[in-house]
CSV table of C-alpha atoms and ligand atoms in Angstrom, one decimal:
chain,number,residue,atom,x,y,z
A,1,MET,CA,80.2,-86.9,53.9
A,2,PRO,CA,80.4,-88.7,57.2
A,3,LYS,CA,83.8,-90.2,57.9
A,4,LEU,CA,84.8,-93.4,58.9
A,5,PRO,CA,87.0,-94.2,61.8
A,6,ALA,CA,90.8,-94.6,61.0
A,7,LEU,CA,92.0,-98.0,60.1
A,8,VAL,CA,93.8,-100.6,62.2
A,9,PRO,CA,95.7,-102.6,59.6
A,10,SER,CA,97.1,-106.2,60.3
A,11,ALA,CA,100.8,-106.2,60.7
A,12,THR,CA,100.8,-109.3,58.8
A,13,ALA,CA,99.0,-108.3,55.6
A,14,GLU,CA,100.6,-109.3,52.3
A,15,ASP,CA,100.0,-108.7,48.8
A,16,PHE,CA,100.1,-112.0,47.2
A,17,ILE,CA,98.6,-110.9,43.8
A,18,ASP,CA,101.3,-110.5,41.3
A,19,ASP,CA,99.4,-109.0,38.1
A,20,ALA,CA,102.4,-109.4,35.8
A,21,GLY,CA,103.1,-112.9,37.2
A,22,ILE,CA,99.4,-114.0,36.6
A,23,GLU,CA,99.5,-112.5,33.1
A,24,SER,CA,102.7,-114.3,32.3
A,25,THR,CA,101.4,-117.5,33.7
A,26,LEU,CA,98.2,-117.2,31.6
A,27,ALA,CA,100.2,-116.6,28.5
A,28,ARG,CA,102.6,-119.5,29.2
A,29,ALA,CA,99.6,-121.9,29.8
A,30,ARG,CA,97.6,-121.2,26.5
A,31,ASN,CA,96.7,-124.0,24.4
A,32,ALA,CA,98.8,-126.7,26.6
A,33,ASP,CA,98.8,-130.1,25.2
A,34,ALA,CA,95.7,-132.3,25.5
A,35,THR,CA,97.7,-134.7,27.9
A,36,TRP,CA,98.3,-132.1,30.5
A,37,VAL,CA,94.9,-130.7,30.5
A,38,ARG,CA,93.6,-134.2,31.0
A,39,GLU,CA,96.1,-135.0,33.8
A,40,LEU,CA,94.9,-132.0,35.4
A,41,ILE,CA,91.2,-133.0,35.2
A,42,ALA,CA,92.2,-136.4,36.5
A,43,LYS,CA,94.0,-134.6,39.5
A,44,SER,CA,90.8,-132.7,40.3
A,45,LEU,CA,88.6,-135.7,40.1
A,46,GLU,CA,90.7,-137.0,42.7
A,47,LYS,CA,89.4,-134.2,44.7
A,48,GLN,CA,92.9,-132.4,44.9
A,49,PRO,CA,92.8,-128.6,44.5
A,50,LEU,CA,94.8,-127.4,41.6
A,51,ALA,CA,97.6,-124.8,41.9
A,52,PRO,CA,96.9,-121.4,40.2
A,53,ALA,CA,99.3,-122.4,37.5
A,54,GLU,CA,97.4,-125.3,36.9
A,55,THR,CA,94.0,-123.4,36.7
A,56,ALA,CA,95.7,-121.3,34.3
A,57,VAL,CA,96.3,-124.5,31.8
A,58,LEU,CA,92.6,-125.0,32.1
A,59,LEU,CA,91.7,-121.4,31.5
A,60,GLY,CA,94.2,-121.6,28.3
A,61,CYS,CA,92.2,-124.5,26.7
A,62,GLU,CA,90.4,-123.5,23.8
A,63,ASP,CA,89.7,-126.9,22.3
A,64,LYS,CA,86.0,-127.3,22.5
A,65,GLY,CA,86.3,-131.3,23.1
A,66,LEU,CA,88.6,-130.8,26.1
A,67,GLN,CA,86.1,-128.2,27.2
A,68,GLU,CA,83.5,-130.5,27.1
A,69,GLU,CA,85.6,-132.9,29.3
A,70,MET,CA,86.0,-130.3,31.9
A,71,PHE,CA,82.0,-129.8,31.9
A,72,ALA,CA,81.7,-133.4,32.5
A,73,ALA,CA,84.4,-133.8,35.2
A,74,ALA,CA,83.0,-130.8,37.0
A,75,ARG,CA,79.6,-132.4,36.8
A,76,LYS,CA,80.9,-135.6,38.2
A,77,LEU,CA,83.0,-134.0,41.0
A,78,LYS,CA,80.0,-131.9,42.2
A,79,GLU,CA,77.9,-135.1,42.4
A,80,THR,CA,80.6,-136.8,44.4
A,81,VAL,CA,81.6,-134.1,46.6
A,82,TYR,CA,78.1,-132.3,47.4
A,83,GLY,CA,75.5,-135.1,46.2
A,84,ASN,CA,72.3,-133.7,44.4
A,85,ARG,CA,71.4,-131.2,47.0
A,86,ILE,CA,71.3,-127.3,46.5
A,87,VAL,CA,71.1,-125.2,49.5
A,88,LEU,CA,68.8,-122.3,49.3
A,89,PHE,CA,68.9,-118.7,50.9
A,90,ALA,CA,67.7,-115.2,50.6
A,91,PRO,CA,69.6,-111.9,50.7
A,92,LEU,CA,68.4,-109.2,53.1
A,93,TYR,CA,69.4,-105.6,52.5
A,94,ILE,CA,69.7,-103.9,55.7
A,95,GLY,CA,71.2,-100.5,54.6
A,96,ASN,CA,72.1,-98.8,51.7
A,97,ARG,CA,73.9,-95.6,52.8
A,98,CYS,CA,77.6,-95.7,51.6
A,99,VAL,CA,80.6,-93.5,51.9
A,100,ASN,CA,82.3,-95.2,49.0
A,101,ASP,CA,81.9,-94.4,45.2
A,102,CYS,CA,82.4,-97.9,43.5
A,103,SER,CA,81.5,-97.0,39.8
A,104,TYR,CA,79.5,-100.1,39.3
A,105,CYS,CA,77.2,-99.9,42.2
A,106,GLY,CA,73.8,-98.4,42.6
A,107,PHE,CA,74.5,-97.5,46.3
A,108,ARG,CA,77.6,-95.4,45.3
A,109,SER,CA,77.7,-92.0,47.4
A,110,SER,CA,77.7,-90.1,44.0
A,111,ASN,CA,74.2,-91.6,43.0
A,112,ASP,CA,71.9,-88.9,44.2
A,113,GLU,CA,68.8,-90.5,42.9
A,114,ALA,CA,69.1,-93.7,45.3
A,115,ILE,CA,66.5,-93.5,48.0
A,116,ARG,CA,68.7,-94.2,51.3
A,117,ARG,CA,67.6,-95.9,54.3
A,118,GLU,CA,68.3,-98.8,56.8
A,119,LEU,CA,66.0,-101.4,58.7
A,120,GLU,CA,66.2,-100.9,62.4
A,121,HIS,CA,64.7,-103.8,64.8
A,122,GLU,CA,61.4,-103.5,64.0
A,123,ALA,CA,61.7,-103.3,60.2
A,124,VAL,CA,64.1,-106.2,60.3
A,125,VAL,CA,61.5,-108.2,62.2
A,126,LYS,CA,59.0,-107.5,59.6
A,127,GLN,CA,61.3,-108.7,56.7
A,128,VAL,CA,62.3,-111.8,58.4
A,129,THR,CA,58.6,-112.6,59.1
A,130,ALA,CA,57.9,-112.2,55.3
A,131,LEU,CA,61.0,-114.4,54.7
A,132,GLU,CA,60.0,-117.1,57.0
A,133,LYS,CA,56.5,-117.0,55.5
A,134,MET,CA,58.2,-118.0,52.3
A,135,GLY,CA,60.0,-120.8,53.9
A,136,HIS,CA,63.5,-119.5,54.3
A,137,LYS,CA,65.9,-120.6,57.2
A,138,ARG,CA,69.1,-119.1,56.0
A,139,LEU,CA,69.8,-115.5,55.1
A,140,ILE,CA,72.7,-113.3,54.2
A,141,VAL,CA,72.3,-109.7,55.5
A,142,VAL,CA,73.9,-106.9,53.4
A,143,PHE,CA,75.4,-103.5,54.3
A,144,GLY,CA,76.6,-100.6,52.5
A,145,GLU,CA,79.7,-99.0,54.2
A,146,HIS,CA,79.1,-96.3,56.5
A,147,PRO,CA,79.8,-95.0,60.0
A,148,ASP,CA,76.3,-95.7,61.0
A,149,TYR,CA,76.8,-99.4,60.0
A,150,ASP,CA,79.6,-100.3,62.3
A,151,ALA,CA,80.4,-103.7,63.5
A,152,GLN,CA,78.0,-103.2,66.6
A,153,PHE,CA,75.2,-102.1,64.3
A,154,MET,CA,75.8,-105.1,62.1
A,155,ALA,CA,75.8,-107.5,65.3
A,156,ASP,CA,72.7,-105.9,66.4
A,157,SER,CA,71.1,-106.6,63.1
A,158,VAL,CA,72.1,-110.2,63.1
A,159,ARG,CA,70.6,-110.7,66.7
A,160,SER,CA,67.4,-109.0,65.4
A,161,VAL,CA,67.2,-111.6,62.8
A,162,TYR,CA,67.7,-114.3,65.1
A,163,ALA,CA,65.3,-113.0,67.5
A,164,ALA,CA,62.5,-112.5,64.9
A,165,GLY,CA,61.8,-116.2,64.7
A,166,ASP,CA,63.0,-119.3,63.0
A,167,ILE,CA,66.1,-118.2,60.8
A,168,ARG,CA,68.8,-120.5,61.8
A,169,ARG,CA,71.8,-119.1,60.1
A,170,VAL,CA,72.8,-115.5,59.4
A,171,ASN,CA,75.5,-114.9,57.1
A,172,VAL,CA,76.9,-111.4,56.4
A,173,ASN,CA,78.2,-109.7,53.2
A,174,ALA,CA,79.7,-106.4,54.1
A,175,ALA,CA,83.0,-104.4,53.8
A,176,PRO,CA,85.9,-105.8,55.7
A,177,LEU,CA,86.3,-104.9,59.3
A,178,ASP,CA,89.1,-104.9,61.8
A,179,ILE,CA,89.9,-107.7,64.2
A,180,ALA,CA,87.7,-106.2,67.1
A,181,GLY,CA,84.8,-105.6,64.6
A,182,TYR,CA,84.8,-109.2,63.5
A,183,LYS,CA,84.9,-110.5,67.1
A,184,LEU,CA,81.6,-108.4,67.7
A,185,LEU,CA,80.2,-110.3,64.6
A,186,LYS,CA,81.4,-113.7,65.9
A,187,ASP,CA,79.9,-113.1,69.1
A,188,ALA,CA,76.4,-112.7,67.5
A,189,LYS,CA,76.9,-116.1,65.8
A,190,ILE,CA,77.1,-115.2,62.2
A,191,GLY,CA,77.6,-117.8,59.7
A,192,THR,CA,79.7,-116.9,56.9
A,193,PHE,CA,81.4,-113.5,56.5
A,194,GLN,CA,81.6,-112.7,52.6
A,195,ILE,CA,83.6,-110.2,51.1
A,196,PHE,CA,84.1,-110.0,47.2
A,197,HIS,CA,87.4,-108.4,46.3
A,198,GLU,CA,85.5,-107.1,43.1
A,199,THR,CA,88.7,-107.2,40.8
A,200,TYR,CA,92.1,-108.5,41.8
A,201,HIS,CA,93.7,-106.5,39.1
A,202,HIS,CA,95.5,-103.6,40.8
A,203,GLN,CA,95.1,-100.9,38.2
A,204,THR,CA,91.5,-101.7,37.5
A,205,TYR,CA,90.8,-101.9,41.2
A,206,ALA,CA,92.2,-98.4,41.5
A,207,SER,CA,90.0,-96.9,38.5
A,208,VAL,CA,86.6,-98.3,40.0
A,209,HIS,CA,87.1,-97.4,43.5
A,210,LYS,CA,87.9,-93.7,44.2
A,211,PRO,CA,91.3,-93.1,45.8
A,212,GLY,CA,91.0,-91.9,49.6
A,213,THR,CA,87.8,-94.0,50.0
A,214,ARG,CA,87.9,-96.8,52.4
A,215,LYS,CA,87.1,-99.3,49.4
A,216,GLY,CA,90.0,-97.6,47.4
A,217,ASP,CA,92.3,-99.3,50.0
A,218,TYR,CA,93.1,-102.5,48.0
A,219,MET,CA,95.3,-104.0,50.6
A,220,TRP,CA,92.8,-103.5,53.6
A,221,ARG,CA,90.2,-105.4,51.3
A,222,LEU,CA,92.6,-108.1,50.1
A,223,ASP,CA,93.6,-108.7,53.8
A,224,GLY,CA,89.9,-108.7,55.1
A,225,PRO,CA,89.3,-112.4,55.2
A,226,SER,CA,92.7,-113.2,57.0
A,227,ARG,CA,91.8,-110.7,59.7
A,228,ALA,CA,88.6,-112.3,60.1
A,229,PHE,CA,90.5,-115.6,60.6
A,230,GLU,CA,92.6,-113.8,63.2
A,231,ALA,CA,89.4,-112.8,65.1
A,232,GLY,CA,88.1,-116.4,65.1
A,233,ILE,CA,85.7,-116.5,62.1
A,234,ASP,CA,86.8,-119.2,60.0
A,235,ASP,CA,83.7,-119.5,57.6
A,236,LEU,CA,84.7,-117.0,54.9
A,237,GLY,CA,83.2,-116.4,51.4
A,238,ILE,CA,85.3,-114.7,48.8
A,239,GLY,CA,84.2,-113.4,45.5
A,240,ALA,CA,85.0,-111.3,42.5
A,241,LEU,CA,82.7,-109.1,40.1
A,242,PHE,CA,83.1,-110.4,36.7
A,243,GLY,CA,83.0,-107.7,33.9
A,244,LEU,CA,85.4,-105.1,35.4
A,245,TYR,CA,88.6,-106.9,33.9
A,246,ASP,CA,89.6,-110.2,32.1
A,247,TRP,CA,87.6,-113.1,33.5
A,248,LYS,CA,90.6,-115.2,33.4
A,249,PHE,CA,92.7,-113.0,35.5
A,250,GLU,CA,89.7,-112.8,38.0
A,251,VAL,CA,89.7,-116.6,38.3
A,252,MET,CA,93.3,-116.7,38.9
A,253,GLY,CA,93.0,-113.9,41.5
A,254,LEU,CA,90.1,-116.2,43.2
A,255,VAL,CA,92.1,-119.4,43.2
A,256,SER,CA,95.3,-117.4,44.2
A,257,HIS,CA,93.3,-116.1,47.2
A,258,ALA,CA,91.9,-119.6,48.1
A,259,ALA,CA,95.5,-121.0,47.9
A,260,TYR,CA,96.7,-118.2,50.1
A,261,LEU,CA,94.1,-118.7,52.8
A,262,THR,CA,94.9,-122.5,52.8
A,263,ARG,CA,98.5,-121.6,53.1
A,264,ARG,CA,98.2,-119.1,55.9
A,265,HIS,CA,95.3,-120.3,58.1
A,266,GLY,CA,95.2,-124.0,57.1
A,267,VAL,CA,91.6,-123.5,55.7
A,268,GLY,CA,90.4,-122.2,52.2
A,269,PRO,CA,87.3,-120.2,51.8
A,270,HIS,CA,84.0,-121.7,52.6
A,271,THR,CA,82.4,-120.3,49.5
A,272,ILE,CA,83.1,-118.6,46.4
A,273,SER,CA,80.9,-116.2,44.5
A,274,PHE,CA,81.4,-114.9,40.8
A,275,PRO,CA,78.7,-112.4,40.2
A,276,ARG,CA,78.5,-111.0,36.5
A,277,LEU,CA,77.9,-107.0,36.6
A,278,LYS,CA,74.4,-106.0,36.3
A,279,ALA,CA,72.8,-102.8,35.3
A,280,ALA,CA,72.5,-100.5,38.2
A,281,GLN,CA,71.1,-97.1,38.6
A,282,GLY,CA,73.2,-94.4,36.5
A,283,VAL,CA,76.0,-97.0,35.9
A,284,ASN,CA,77.7,-97.0,32.5
A,285,PHE,CA,79.6,-100.2,31.6
A,286,ASP,CA,82.6,-100.6,29.5
A,287,SER,CA,81.6,-103.7,27.4
A,288,LYS,CA,85.2,-104.5,26.8
A,289,TRP,CA,85.2,-107.0,29.7
A,290,PHE,CA,81.9,-108.3,29.6
A,291,VAL,CA,81.6,-111.9,30.2
A,292,SER,CA,79.7,-114.0,27.6
A,293,ASP,CA,77.3,-116.6,28.6
A,294,PRO,CA,79.6,-119.5,27.2
A,295,ASP,CA,82.7,-117.9,29.0
A,296,PHE,CA,80.6,-117.8,32.2
A,297,LEU,CA,79.7,-121.3,31.9
A,298,ARG,CA,83.6,-122.1,31.4
A,299,LEU,CA,84.6,-120.3,34.5
A,300,VAL,CA,82.1,-122.0,36.7
A,301,ALA,CA,83.5,-125.4,35.5
A,302,ILE,CA,87.1,-124.3,35.9
A,303,LEU,CA,86.4,-123.0,39.4
A,304,ARG,CA,84.6,-126.2,40.4
A,305,LEU,CA,87.5,-128.3,39.2
A,306,SER,CA,90.1,-126.2,40.9
A,307,VAL,CA,88.7,-125.9,44.3
A,308,PRO,CA,86.9,-129.1,44.9
A,309,TYR,CA,85.8,-128.5,48.5
A,310,THR,CA,84.7,-124.9,48.2
A,311,GLY,CA,81.1,-124.2,48.1
A,312,MET,CA,79.9,-122.2,44.9
A,313,ILE,CA,77.1,-119.5,44.9
A,314,CYS,CA,75.3,-118.4,41.9
A,315,THR,CA,72.8,-115.5,42.8
A,316,ALA,CA,69.5,-114.2,41.1
A,317,ARG,CA,71.8,-111.7,39.3
A,318,GLU,CA,72.0,-114.5,36.6
A,319,PRO,CA,68.9,-115.3,34.6
A,320,ALA,CA,66.9,-118.4,35.3
A,321,HIS,CA,68.4,-120.6,32.2
A,322,ILE,CA,71.9,-119.7,33.5
A,323,ARG,CA,71.2,-120.7,37.0
A,324,ASP,CA,69.5,-123.9,35.9
A,325,THR,CA,72.5,-124.8,33.7
A,326,VAL,CA,75.3,-124.2,36.1
A,327,LEU,CA,73.5,-126.0,38.7
A,328,SER,CA,74.7,-129.3,37.3
A,329,PHE,CA,78.4,-128.6,37.2
A,330,GLY,CA,79.4,-126.4,40.0
A,331,ILE,CA,76.9,-124.7,41.9
A,332,SER,CA,76.1,-125.7,45.5
A,333,GLN,CA,73.9,-122.7,46.8
A,334,VAL,CA,71.3,-120.4,45.2
A,335,ASP,CA,69.1,-117.7,46.5
A,336,ALA,CA,65.4,-117.6,45.7
A,337,GLY,CA,62.5,-115.3,46.1
A,338,THR,CA,65.1,-112.6,46.0
A,339,ASN,CA,64.0,-109.0,46.5
A,340,LEU,CA,66.7,-106.4,46.8
A,341,ASP,CA,64.6,-103.5,47.7
A,342,LEU,CA,65.2,-102.2,51.3
A,343,GLY,CA,62.0,-103.5,53.0
A,344,GLY,CA,61.0,-105.1,49.8
A,345,TYR,CA,59.9,-108.5,51.4
A,346,SER,CA,57.1,-107.3,53.4
A,347,GLU,CA,55.8,-105.0,50.6
A,348,GLN,CA,55.7,-107.5,48.0
A,349,GLY,CA,52.3,-109.2,49.0
A,350,ASP,CA,52.0,-113.0,48.8
A,351,ALA,CA,55.5,-114.0,48.8
A,352,THR,CA,55.2,-117.5,47.9
A,353,VAL,CA,53.7,-116.8,44.2
A,354,VAL,CA,54.7,-113.1,43.4
A,355,GLU,CA,57.8,-112.8,41.1
A,356,GLN,CA,59.4,-109.5,42.0
A,357,LYS,CA,61.2,-106.8,39.9
A,358,PRO,CA,63.4,-104.5,42.1
A,359,LYS,CA,63.0,-100.7,41.8
A,360,LEU,CA,66.3,-99.5,41.0
A,361,ASP,CA,66.1,-96.3,43.3
A,362,LYS,CA,66.2,-98.7,46.1
A,363,ALA,CA,68.0,-101.6,44.9
A,364,GLN,CA,71.7,-102.2,44.1
A,365,PHE,CA,71.4,-103.6,40.7
A,366,GLU,CA,68.8,-105.6,38.8
A,367,ILE,CA,68.3,-109.2,39.2
A,368,GLY,CA,67.9,-111.7,36.3
A,369,ASP,CA,65.8,-114.6,38.0
A,370,THR,CA,62.7,-113.4,39.5
A,371,ARG,CA,61.4,-116.7,40.5
A,372,SER,CA,59.7,-117.2,43.9
A,373,LEU,CA,61.1,-119.7,46.5
A,374,ASP,CA,58.4,-122.1,45.8
A,375,ALA,CA,59.0,-121.9,42.1
A,376,MET,CA,62.6,-122.5,42.5
A,377,VAL,CA,62.0,-125.4,44.9
A,378,GLY,CA,59.5,-127.0,42.3
A,379,ASN,CA,62.2,-126.6,39.4
A,380,LEU,CA,65.0,-128.1,41.5
A,381,VAL,CA,62.8,-131.1,42.3
A,382,GLU,CA,61.8,-131.4,38.7
A,383,LYS,CA,65.7,-131.4,37.7
A,384,GLY,CA,66.4,-133.9,40.5
A,385,TYR,CA,68.2,-131.8,43.1
A,386,ILE,CA,67.0,-131.9,46.7
A,387,PRO,CA,66.3,-128.3,48.0
A,388,SER,CA,67.9,-128.1,51.2
A,389,PHE,CA,67.5,-125.8,54.0
A,390,CYS,CA,70.1,-127.2,56.2
A,391,THR,CA,72.1,-125.1,58.6
A,392,SER,CA,73.5,-128.0,60.7
A,393,CYS,CA,77.3,-127.5,60.0
A,394,TYR,CA,77.7,-124.4,61.6
A,395,ARG,CA,75.3,-125.0,64.4
A,396,THR,CA,77.2,-128.4,65.3
A,397,GLY,CA,80.7,-126.6,65.0
A,398,ARG,CA,81.6,-128.1,61.7
A,399,THR,CA,83.3,-125.0,60.2
A,400,GLY,CA,86.7,-124.2,59.0
A,401,GLU,CA,89.4,-127.0,59.5
A,402,VAL,CA,86.7,-129.2,61.2
A,403,PHE,CA,84.6,-128.8,58.0
A,404,MET,CA,87.5,-129.9,55.6
A,405,GLU,CA,88.1,-132.9,57.9
A,406,TYR,CA,84.4,-133.9,57.5
A,407,ALA,CA,84.3,-133.0,53.8
A,408,ILE,CA,87.5,-134.8,52.6
A,409,PRO,CA,86.6,-138.4,53.5
A,410,GLY,CA,83.2,-137.7,51.8
A,411,PHE,CA,81.2,-137.6,55.1
A,412,ILE,CA,79.2,-134.5,54.0
A,413,GLN,CA,77.0,-136.8,52.0
A,414,LYS,CA,76.2,-138.9,55.0
A,415,LEU,CA,75.4,-135.8,57.0
A,416,CYS,CA,74.1,-133.3,54.3
A,417,THR,CA,71.7,-135.6,52.5
A,418,PRO,CA,69.7,-136.7,55.7
A,419,ASN,CA,69.6,-132.9,56.9
A,420,ALA,CA,68.7,-131.7,53.3
A,421,ILE,CA,65.8,-134.4,53.3
A,422,THR,CA,64.4,-133.5,56.7
A,423,THR,CA,64.7,-129.7,56.2
A,424,PHE,CA,63.1,-130.2,52.7
A,425,GLN,CA,60.1,-132.2,54.4
A,426,GLU,CA,59.7,-129.3,56.9
A,427,TYR,CA,59.4,-126.9,54.0
A,428,LEU,CA,57.0,-129.3,52.2
A,429,CYS,CA,54.8,-129.5,55.4
A,430,ASP,CA,54.7,-125.8,56.2
A,431,ARG,CA,55.1,-123.8,53.0
A,432,ALA,CA,54.9,-125.5,49.8
A,433,SER,CA,52.1,-125.1,47.3
A,434,PRO,CA,50.3,-128.4,46.6
A,435,ALA,CA,51.9,-129.0,43.4
A,436,VAL,CA,55.2,-128.6,44.9
A,437,ARG,CA,54.3,-130.6,47.9
A,438,ALA,CA,53.1,-133.4,45.7
A,439,SER,CA,56.3,-133.6,43.5
A,440,GLY,CA,58.5,-133.0,46.7
A,441,GLU,CA,57.1,-136.0,48.5
A,442,ARG,CA,57.6,-138.2,45.7
A,443,MET,CA,61.3,-137.0,45.7
A,444,ILE,CA,61.9,-137.7,49.4
A,445,ALA,CA,60.4,-141.2,49.1
A,446,GLU,CA,62.8,-141.9,46.3
A,447,GLU,CA,65.8,-140.2,48.2
A,448,LEU,CA,65.1,-142.3,51.2
A,449,ALA,CA,65.0,-145.5,49.2
A,450,LYS,CA,68.5,-144.6,47.8
A,451,ILE,CA,70.2,-144.0,51.2
A,452,PRO,CA,72.5,-147.1,51.1
A,453,ASP,CA,73.4,-147.3,55.0
A,454,ALA,CA,70.6,-149.0,56.7
A,455,ASN,CA,71.1,-147.3,60.0
A,456,VAL,CA,70.7,-143.9,58.4
A,457,LYS,CA,68.0,-144.7,56.3
A,458,ALA,CA,66.3,-145.7,59.2
A,459,MET,CA,67.0,-142.6,61.3
A,460,VAL,CA,65.9,-140.4,58.4
A,461,GLY,CA,62.7,-142.5,58.2
A,462,GLU,CA,62.0,-141.9,61.9
A,463,ARG,CA,62.8,-138.2,61.7
A,464,LEU,CA,60.3,-137.8,58.5
A,465,ALA,CA,57.5,-139.3,60.5
A,466,LEU,CA,58.2,-136.9,63.5
A,467,ILE,CA,58.1,-133.9,61.0
A,468,ARG,CA,55.1,-135.1,59.3
A,469,ASP,CA,52.8,-136.7,61.9
A,470,GLN,CA,53.8,-135.1,65.4
A,471,GLY,CA,54.9,-131.7,64.0
A,472,LYS,CA,58.6,-131.9,65.3
A,473,ARG,CA,60.9,-129.4,63.6
A,474,ASP,CA,64.8,-128.4,63.5
A,475,LEU,CA,66.0,-132.3,63.7
A,476,TYR,CA,69.5,-132.4,62.5
A,477,VAL,CA,72.7,-134.3,62.6
B,1,SAM,N1,79.4,-102.7,50.7
B,1,SAM,C1,79.9,-104.0,50.9
B,1,SAM,C2,81.0,-104.2,50.0
B,1,SAM,O1,81.3,-103.4,49.1
B,1,SAM,O2,81.8,-105.1,50.4
B,1,SAM,C3,78.7,-105.0,50.6
B,1,SAM,C4,78.7,-105.0,49.3
B,1,SAM,S1,77.6,-104.8,48.2
B,1,SAM,C5,76.2,-104.5,49.0
B,1,SAM,C6,77.6,-106.7,47.6
B,1,SAM,C7,78.3,-106.9,46.3
B,1,SAM,O3,77.4,-106.6,45.2
B,1,SAM,C8,79.6,-106.2,46.0
B,1,SAM,O4,80.6,-106.7,46.6
B,1,SAM,C9,79.7,-106.3,44.7
B,1,SAM,O5,80.4,-107.4,44.2
B,1,SAM,C10,78.2,-106.6,44.0
B,1,SAM,N2,77.7,-105.6,43.1
B,1,SAM,C11,77.6,-104.2,43.2
B,1,SAM,N3,77.4,-103.6,42.3
B,1,SAM,C12,76.9,-104.6,41.3
B,1,SAM,C13,76.3,-104.6,40.2
B,1,SAM,N4,76.2,-103.6,39.3
B,1,SAM,N5,76.0,-105.8,39.5
B,1,SAM,C14,76.4,-106.9,40.0
B,1,SAM,N6,76.8,-107.0,41.3
B,1,SAM,C15,77.0,-105.8,41.9
B,2,SF4,FE1,79.2,-99.1,48.7
B,2,SF4,FE2,79.7,-101.8,48.6
B,2,SF4,FE3,78.1,-100.7,46.6
B,2,SF4,FE4,80.7,-100.1,46.9
B,2,SF4,S1,79.8,-102.1,46.3
B,2,SF4,S2,79.3,-98.5,46.6
B,2,SF4,S3,81.0,-100.3,49.0
B,2,SF4,S4,77.5,-100.8,48.8
C-alpha cells in the first residue's frame, strides 16, 4: 500500500469534544419543561445561535406538540434568513483510490471489488462538459485519500474544472490537509472546503477507522477546518455521518464544532452536512444506530434552530420524499442529477432526462434521489422555491466574517434573491425542458413582482431582459 507523507500537526490543535460531558449534558436536558423549550425556540427565532447545552434541551424534548413547534419555528427561520431559494450543485468524483479503510465506505482500501481510477485533465473536461449541458454552475469535487491525490493534484483538478467552461464555483470534499496544502487550494480559487468528521464519538471513531491509517487520527481530522482557516480558507463545511453512533450525540458534536470555530476564528462553518449511512459495496451495518425518518427530520429542524446562519446541505443520499420534506424547514442547498460513478456523467447519455442508478463497483455508496437536474428544478418551482445557481458571494469576496456581516442584518435576501432569479433565468433560457421553462417563467414573473425595493426590482427587471433578449450571462450583485 502506498504511504502518505508524515503529518505536520498544528501546535494549536485542541480536542474540544468531551464525550462524557456531552452524554451528561444530554441526560440532564431530557424532557426539560415546556417554558424552557419555548424560550430557546424564541431565542433561535431572534437569529441567535444556541449554545450546545441549549441544543441538548431541544434534542431531549420528546413532547410531540413541542416538536411540532420546533418544526414550525425552523420553517419560519429558514424563510427569514434564506428566503425561498434553494441552491443547486452536483458532486464530481475525481478519484477513488484510498489508503484508508473506513468500514462504511465503498472506497475503503480493503474493498478489492472496487474499480479504481481517477480523472485526469481530459476526463475532467469531459465530465464538466456533460454537467454544464445539464445546466450546472456549481460543483463539489470529491477525492479519496491517496499519495497520488496530494494538494497539488487537487488544485490542478480544480483548475481543470474552471478551465473546462462555465463552472463558476468549485468546492472540495476531501481529507484534511496541512496548512501548505490548503494554501495551494486557496490559490486555485476553491469555494468551500468540506470535511465530515464522520462520528464525534471517540470510541466509535476508533472502531470504524483503522488505527495507523491517516483517517484513524481523530485529532488530525478534528483540527482540519482550523488549519484551513489558518491557511486563509474561511469558507468551511463540516458534517457528520449519521448511523455510526447516537444521532443526538452527533448533533451535539456538530454544534460544538460550529461553536468552537466561531470562538477560535470569529466565523462558524459556512455549511453543515448530515448524511445518513447508505448501502455500499461489501459494507455491513450495525442497525443499532440507524436514524429513522422521523428522527432525521427532527435533527434537521434542531440543527436549523441551533445554527441560524449556517447553510445546510441535504444530498441525493436521501430519497426524494425526505428531501422534499426537509426543504421547508432547514435546507439551503441540494445536489441534483447526481451520478457518483467515476466518469459517470459523460456516460449517462442525455443528462437532462435520464435518471441514474450508480454502479456500486465504481461508486462510493447508493443514492436515494435519482431525479435529473431538470426534474428537480421543476419540482422546486412546483413547491414554490426559486432554484438558484448563484455563485456570487464567494466571487465578490463575501465569505467568512464578511459573509456573516452581510447575513446578520438580512442583506442576504436583497443580494441572494436577485442573483437566484437571474441565474434561474439563464437556466430557463439555456437548459430547461419546455414544461420547466413555462412554469419557471411564471415563477420569475411572480418573484419579480414581490421584490419590495423599487430600485432592486428595476435592476432585476433590466437584467432579466438582458439575459432573455440579448443573450447576456453571469450578471450578479
Ligand atoms: N476521502 C475523503 C474523506 O474521507 O474525507 C472524502 C470523503 S468521502 C469521498 C465523502 C463522504 O462520504 C465521507 O466523508 C463520508 O461522510 C461519506 N460516506 C462514506 N461512505 C458513506 C456511505 N456508505 N453512506 C453515506 N455516506 C458515506
Ligand atoms: Fe477513503 Fe474517504 Fe472512503 Fe474513508 S470515507 S475510505 S477516507 S474515501
